[in-house]
Coordinates of C-alpha atoms and ligand atoms in Angstrom, one line a residue:
X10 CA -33.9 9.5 22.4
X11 CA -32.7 7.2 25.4
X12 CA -34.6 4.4 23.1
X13 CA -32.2 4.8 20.1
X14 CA -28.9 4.9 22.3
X15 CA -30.9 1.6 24.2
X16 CA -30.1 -0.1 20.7
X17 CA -26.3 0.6 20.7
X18 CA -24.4 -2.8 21.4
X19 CA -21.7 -1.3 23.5
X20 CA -19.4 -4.2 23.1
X21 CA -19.4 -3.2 19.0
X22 CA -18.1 0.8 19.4
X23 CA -16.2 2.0 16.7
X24 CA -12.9 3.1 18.1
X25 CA -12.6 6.0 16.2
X26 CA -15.1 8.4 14.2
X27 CA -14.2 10.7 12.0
X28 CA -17.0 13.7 11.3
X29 CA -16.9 16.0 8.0
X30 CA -19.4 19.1 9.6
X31 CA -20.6 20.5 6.5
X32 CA -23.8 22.6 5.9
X33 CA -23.1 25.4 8.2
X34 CA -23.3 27.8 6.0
X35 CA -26.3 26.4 4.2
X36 CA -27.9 25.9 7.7
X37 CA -27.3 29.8 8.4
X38 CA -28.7 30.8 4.7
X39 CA -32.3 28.6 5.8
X40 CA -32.3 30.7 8.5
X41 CA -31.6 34.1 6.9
X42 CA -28.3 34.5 9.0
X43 CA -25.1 35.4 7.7
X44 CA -22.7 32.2 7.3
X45 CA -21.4 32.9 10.7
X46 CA -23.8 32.1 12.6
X47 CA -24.1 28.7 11.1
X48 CA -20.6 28.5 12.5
X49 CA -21.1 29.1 15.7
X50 CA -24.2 27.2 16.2
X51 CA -22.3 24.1 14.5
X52 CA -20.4 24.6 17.9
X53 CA -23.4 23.5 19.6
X54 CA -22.5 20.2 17.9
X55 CA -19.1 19.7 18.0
X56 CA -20.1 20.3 21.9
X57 CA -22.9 17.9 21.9
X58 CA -21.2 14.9 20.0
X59 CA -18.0 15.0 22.2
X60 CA -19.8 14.7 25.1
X61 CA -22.2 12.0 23.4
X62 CA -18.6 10.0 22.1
X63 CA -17.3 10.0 25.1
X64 CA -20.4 9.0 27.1
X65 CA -20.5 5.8 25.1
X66 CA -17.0 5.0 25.2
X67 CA -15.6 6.0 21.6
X68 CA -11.8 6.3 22.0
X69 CA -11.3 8.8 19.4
X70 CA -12.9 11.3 17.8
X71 CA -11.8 13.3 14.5
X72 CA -13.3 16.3 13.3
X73 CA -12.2 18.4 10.2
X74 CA -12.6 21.9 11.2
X75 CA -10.3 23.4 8.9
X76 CA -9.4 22.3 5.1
X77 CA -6.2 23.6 3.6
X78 CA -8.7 24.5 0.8
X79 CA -10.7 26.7 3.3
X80 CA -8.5 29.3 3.4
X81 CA -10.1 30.1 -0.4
X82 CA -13.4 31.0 1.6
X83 CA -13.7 35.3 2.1
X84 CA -11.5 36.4 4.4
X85 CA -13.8 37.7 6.4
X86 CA -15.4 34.4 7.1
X87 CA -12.2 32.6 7.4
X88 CA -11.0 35.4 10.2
X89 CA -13.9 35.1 12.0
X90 CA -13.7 31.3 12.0
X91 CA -10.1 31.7 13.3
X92 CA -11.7 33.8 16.3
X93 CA -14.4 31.4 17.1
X94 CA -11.6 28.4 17.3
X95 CA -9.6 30.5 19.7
X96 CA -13.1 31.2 21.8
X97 CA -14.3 28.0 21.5
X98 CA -11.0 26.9 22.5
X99 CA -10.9 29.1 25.8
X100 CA -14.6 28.5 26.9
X101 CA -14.0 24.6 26.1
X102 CA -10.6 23.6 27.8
X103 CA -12.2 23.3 31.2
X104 CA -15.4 21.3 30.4
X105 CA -12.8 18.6 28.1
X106 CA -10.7 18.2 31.8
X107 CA -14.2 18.0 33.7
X108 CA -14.3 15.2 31.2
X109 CA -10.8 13.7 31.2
X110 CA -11.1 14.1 27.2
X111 CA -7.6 14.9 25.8
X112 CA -7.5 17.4 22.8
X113 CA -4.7 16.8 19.9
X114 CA -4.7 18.1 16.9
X115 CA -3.3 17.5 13.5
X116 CA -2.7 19.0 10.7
X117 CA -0.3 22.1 8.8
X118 CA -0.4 24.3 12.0
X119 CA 2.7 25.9 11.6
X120 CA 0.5 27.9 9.2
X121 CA -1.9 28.8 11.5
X122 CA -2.5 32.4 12.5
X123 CA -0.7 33.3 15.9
X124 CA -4.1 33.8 18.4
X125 CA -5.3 30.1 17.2
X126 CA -1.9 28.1 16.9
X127 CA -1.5 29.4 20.9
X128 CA -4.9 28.3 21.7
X129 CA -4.3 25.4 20.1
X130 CA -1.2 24.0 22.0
X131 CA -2.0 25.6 25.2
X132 CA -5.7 23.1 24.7
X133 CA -3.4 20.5 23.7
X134 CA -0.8 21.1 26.7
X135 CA -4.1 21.2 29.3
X136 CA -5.5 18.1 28.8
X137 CA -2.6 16.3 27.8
X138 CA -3.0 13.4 31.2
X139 CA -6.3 13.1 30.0
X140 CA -7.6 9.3 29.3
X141 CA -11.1 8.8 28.8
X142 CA -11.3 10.7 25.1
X143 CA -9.6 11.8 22.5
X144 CA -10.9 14.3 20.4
X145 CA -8.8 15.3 17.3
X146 CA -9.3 18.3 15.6
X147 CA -8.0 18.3 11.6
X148 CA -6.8 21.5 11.0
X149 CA -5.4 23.1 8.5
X150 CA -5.6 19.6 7.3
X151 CA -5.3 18.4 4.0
X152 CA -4.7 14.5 3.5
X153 CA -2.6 15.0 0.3
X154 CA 0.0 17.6 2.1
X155 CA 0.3 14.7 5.4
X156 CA 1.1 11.8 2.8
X157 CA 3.9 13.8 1.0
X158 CA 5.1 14.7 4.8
X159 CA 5.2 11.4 5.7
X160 CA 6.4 10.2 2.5
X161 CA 9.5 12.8 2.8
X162 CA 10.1 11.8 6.8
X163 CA 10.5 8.2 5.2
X164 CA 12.7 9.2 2.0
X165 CA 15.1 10.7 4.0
X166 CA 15.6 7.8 6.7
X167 CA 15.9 5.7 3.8
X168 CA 18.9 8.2 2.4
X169 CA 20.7 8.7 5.9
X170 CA 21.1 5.0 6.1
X171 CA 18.4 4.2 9.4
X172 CA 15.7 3.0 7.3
X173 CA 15.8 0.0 4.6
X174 CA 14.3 0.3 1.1
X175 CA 12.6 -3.1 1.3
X176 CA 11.8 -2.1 5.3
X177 CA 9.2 0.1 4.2
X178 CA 6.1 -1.5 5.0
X179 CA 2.0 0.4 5.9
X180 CA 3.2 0.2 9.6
X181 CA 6.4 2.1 8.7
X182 CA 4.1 4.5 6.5
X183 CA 1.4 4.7 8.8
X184 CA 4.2 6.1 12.2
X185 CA 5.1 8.6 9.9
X186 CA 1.5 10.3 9.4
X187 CA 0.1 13.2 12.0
X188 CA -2.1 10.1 13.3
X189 CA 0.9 8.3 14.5
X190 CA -0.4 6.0 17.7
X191 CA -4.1 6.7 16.4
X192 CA -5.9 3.6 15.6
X193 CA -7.5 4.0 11.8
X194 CA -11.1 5.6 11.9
X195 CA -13.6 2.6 11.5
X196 CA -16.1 5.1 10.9
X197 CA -16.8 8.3 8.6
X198 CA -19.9 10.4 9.0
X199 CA -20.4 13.6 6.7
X200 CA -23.5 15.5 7.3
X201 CA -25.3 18.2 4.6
X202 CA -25.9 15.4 1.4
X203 CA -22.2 15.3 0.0
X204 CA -20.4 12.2 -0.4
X205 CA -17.2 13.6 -1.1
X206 CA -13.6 12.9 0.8
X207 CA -12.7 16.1 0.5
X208 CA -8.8 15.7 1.1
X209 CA -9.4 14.2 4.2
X210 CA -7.5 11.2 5.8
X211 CA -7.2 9.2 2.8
X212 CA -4.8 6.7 4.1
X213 CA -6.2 6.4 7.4
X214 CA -9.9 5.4 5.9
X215 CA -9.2 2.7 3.4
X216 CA -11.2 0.3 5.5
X217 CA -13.8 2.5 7.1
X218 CA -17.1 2.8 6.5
X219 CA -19.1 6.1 5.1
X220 CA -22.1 7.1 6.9
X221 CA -23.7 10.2 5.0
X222 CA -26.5 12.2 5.8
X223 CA -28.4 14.9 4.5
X224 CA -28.6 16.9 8.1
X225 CA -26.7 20.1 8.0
X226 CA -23.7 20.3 11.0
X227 CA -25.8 22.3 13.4
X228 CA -28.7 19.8 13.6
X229 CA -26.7 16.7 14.0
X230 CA -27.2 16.2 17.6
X231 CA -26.9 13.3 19.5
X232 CA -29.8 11.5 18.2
X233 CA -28.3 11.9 14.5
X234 CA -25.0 10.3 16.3
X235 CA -26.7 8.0 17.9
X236 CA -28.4 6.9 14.6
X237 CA -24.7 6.6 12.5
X238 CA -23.4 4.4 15.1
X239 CA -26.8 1.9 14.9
X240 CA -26.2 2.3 11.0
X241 CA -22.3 1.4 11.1
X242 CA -23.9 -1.6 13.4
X243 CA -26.1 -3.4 11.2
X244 CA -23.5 -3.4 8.4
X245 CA -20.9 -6.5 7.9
X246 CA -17.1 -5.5 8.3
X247 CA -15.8 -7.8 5.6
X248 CA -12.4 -6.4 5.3
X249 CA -11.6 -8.3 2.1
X250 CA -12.9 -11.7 3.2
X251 CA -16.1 -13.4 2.3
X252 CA -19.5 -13.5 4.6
X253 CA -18.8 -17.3 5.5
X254 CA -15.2 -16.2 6.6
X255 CA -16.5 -14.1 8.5
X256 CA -18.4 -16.2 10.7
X257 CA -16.0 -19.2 11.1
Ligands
FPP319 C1 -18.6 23.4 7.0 O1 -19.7 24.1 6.7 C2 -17.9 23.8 8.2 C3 -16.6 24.3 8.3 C4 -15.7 24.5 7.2 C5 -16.1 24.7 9.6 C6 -16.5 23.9 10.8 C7 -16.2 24.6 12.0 C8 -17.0 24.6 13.1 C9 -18.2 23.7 13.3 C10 -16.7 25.6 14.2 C11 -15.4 25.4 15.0 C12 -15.1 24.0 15.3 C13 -14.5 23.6 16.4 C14 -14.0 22.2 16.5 C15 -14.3 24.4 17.6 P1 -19.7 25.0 5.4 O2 -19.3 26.4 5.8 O3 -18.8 24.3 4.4 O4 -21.2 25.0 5.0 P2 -21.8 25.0 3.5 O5 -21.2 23.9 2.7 O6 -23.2 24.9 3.7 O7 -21.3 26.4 2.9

């Protein structure tokens, strides 16, 4: 393993990864274990790749944990997702300030249920003075819902009079997303084989690069993270311009 993260040019980091953890529930069915359990052990990784970001120096880290969509699931497994978040969330807080890694969130969580919303903020509120990390949990989230929000915040400074029709610019745009003051994800892993967006952070990954793998959540462990970042590595970041550009 120590070979693979050997290989990582630390001067080259991604700033910011964004994870889609899918195939927890598939992950639990292999095993003959109710779709729960896939849930909690994809913990494990959530665990293990924060501490792996942060050990290399990643600024940010985004995970979707919750899809506005999600709430569609049985309510039984969406209750007992609600609980792990708030356990998760309580056995966790102290290990992110052992870490200095600050925890924000983003986003409908006015919609949350009470137990988790109060996790939530009192996580956020605890590791607020935190610098080294930050890891950003999407929940709740749907990309579609935080464009409209941020399309409304911008409709009505342009009706009270503080904001120019023609001042509207992808800066102006971007300040009024959840990920205000978060630098664009240059990187998007999702795990289990889909190569679906899924509603998430459409705006914020129009230049990013996808990194999909067929690993369910709970096995992607550090070397699987170690392995997107050496992926994301080898490829050219173009952004529009042409190879020889590139290297003038
Ligand atoms: C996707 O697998 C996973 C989720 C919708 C939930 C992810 C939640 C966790 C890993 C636990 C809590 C997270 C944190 C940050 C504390 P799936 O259920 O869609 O799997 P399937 O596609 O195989 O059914």
């Amino acid at each position: 393993m120590e070979s693979l993260k050997s290989k990582i040019n630390l001067e080259r980091l991604p700033k910011h990864v964004a994870i889609i953890m899918d195939g927890n529930g598939r992950w639990a069915k292999k095993h003959g274990k109710p779709r729960v359990f896939g849930h909690r052990n994809g913990v494990k990784s959530v665990r293990e790749v924060t501490e792996c970001a942060a050990e290399l120096g990643i600024d940010y880290l985004t995970l979707y944990a919750f899809s506005t969509e999600n709430w569609s699931r049985p309510q039984k497994e969406v209750e007992a997702l609600m609980l792990l978040l708030v356990q998760t969330l309580h056995n966790e807080i102290s290990t992110l300030n052992k870490n200095n890694i600050k925890l924000q969130a983003i986003g409908d969580l006015e919609k949350l249920p009470g137990k988790t919303r109060k996790a939530l903020l009192s996580g956020i509120e605890l590791t607020k003075d935190n610098t080294r990390m930050t890891l950003v949990l999407a929940l709740n989230y749907s990309a579609k819902w935080e464009i409209l929000e941020a399309t409304k915040k911008v409709a009505e400074n342009v009706k009270n009079g503080s904001l120019g029709l023609e001042d509207i610019n992808e800066d102006v745009f971007s300040n009024a997303l959840s990920t205000k003051n978060i630098p664009d994800p240059e990187l998007l892993i999702r795990t289990s084989g889909e190569t679906r967006l899924s509603n998430f952070l459409l705006w914020q990954l129009a230049y990013a690069e996808f990194y999909f793998t067929a690993e369910f959540w709970p096995d992607f462990k550090k070397e699987s993270f170690y392995q997107a970042i050496l992926d994301y590595q080898n490829r050219e970041r173009r952004f529009g311009k042409t190879s020889e550009q590139l290297v003038t």
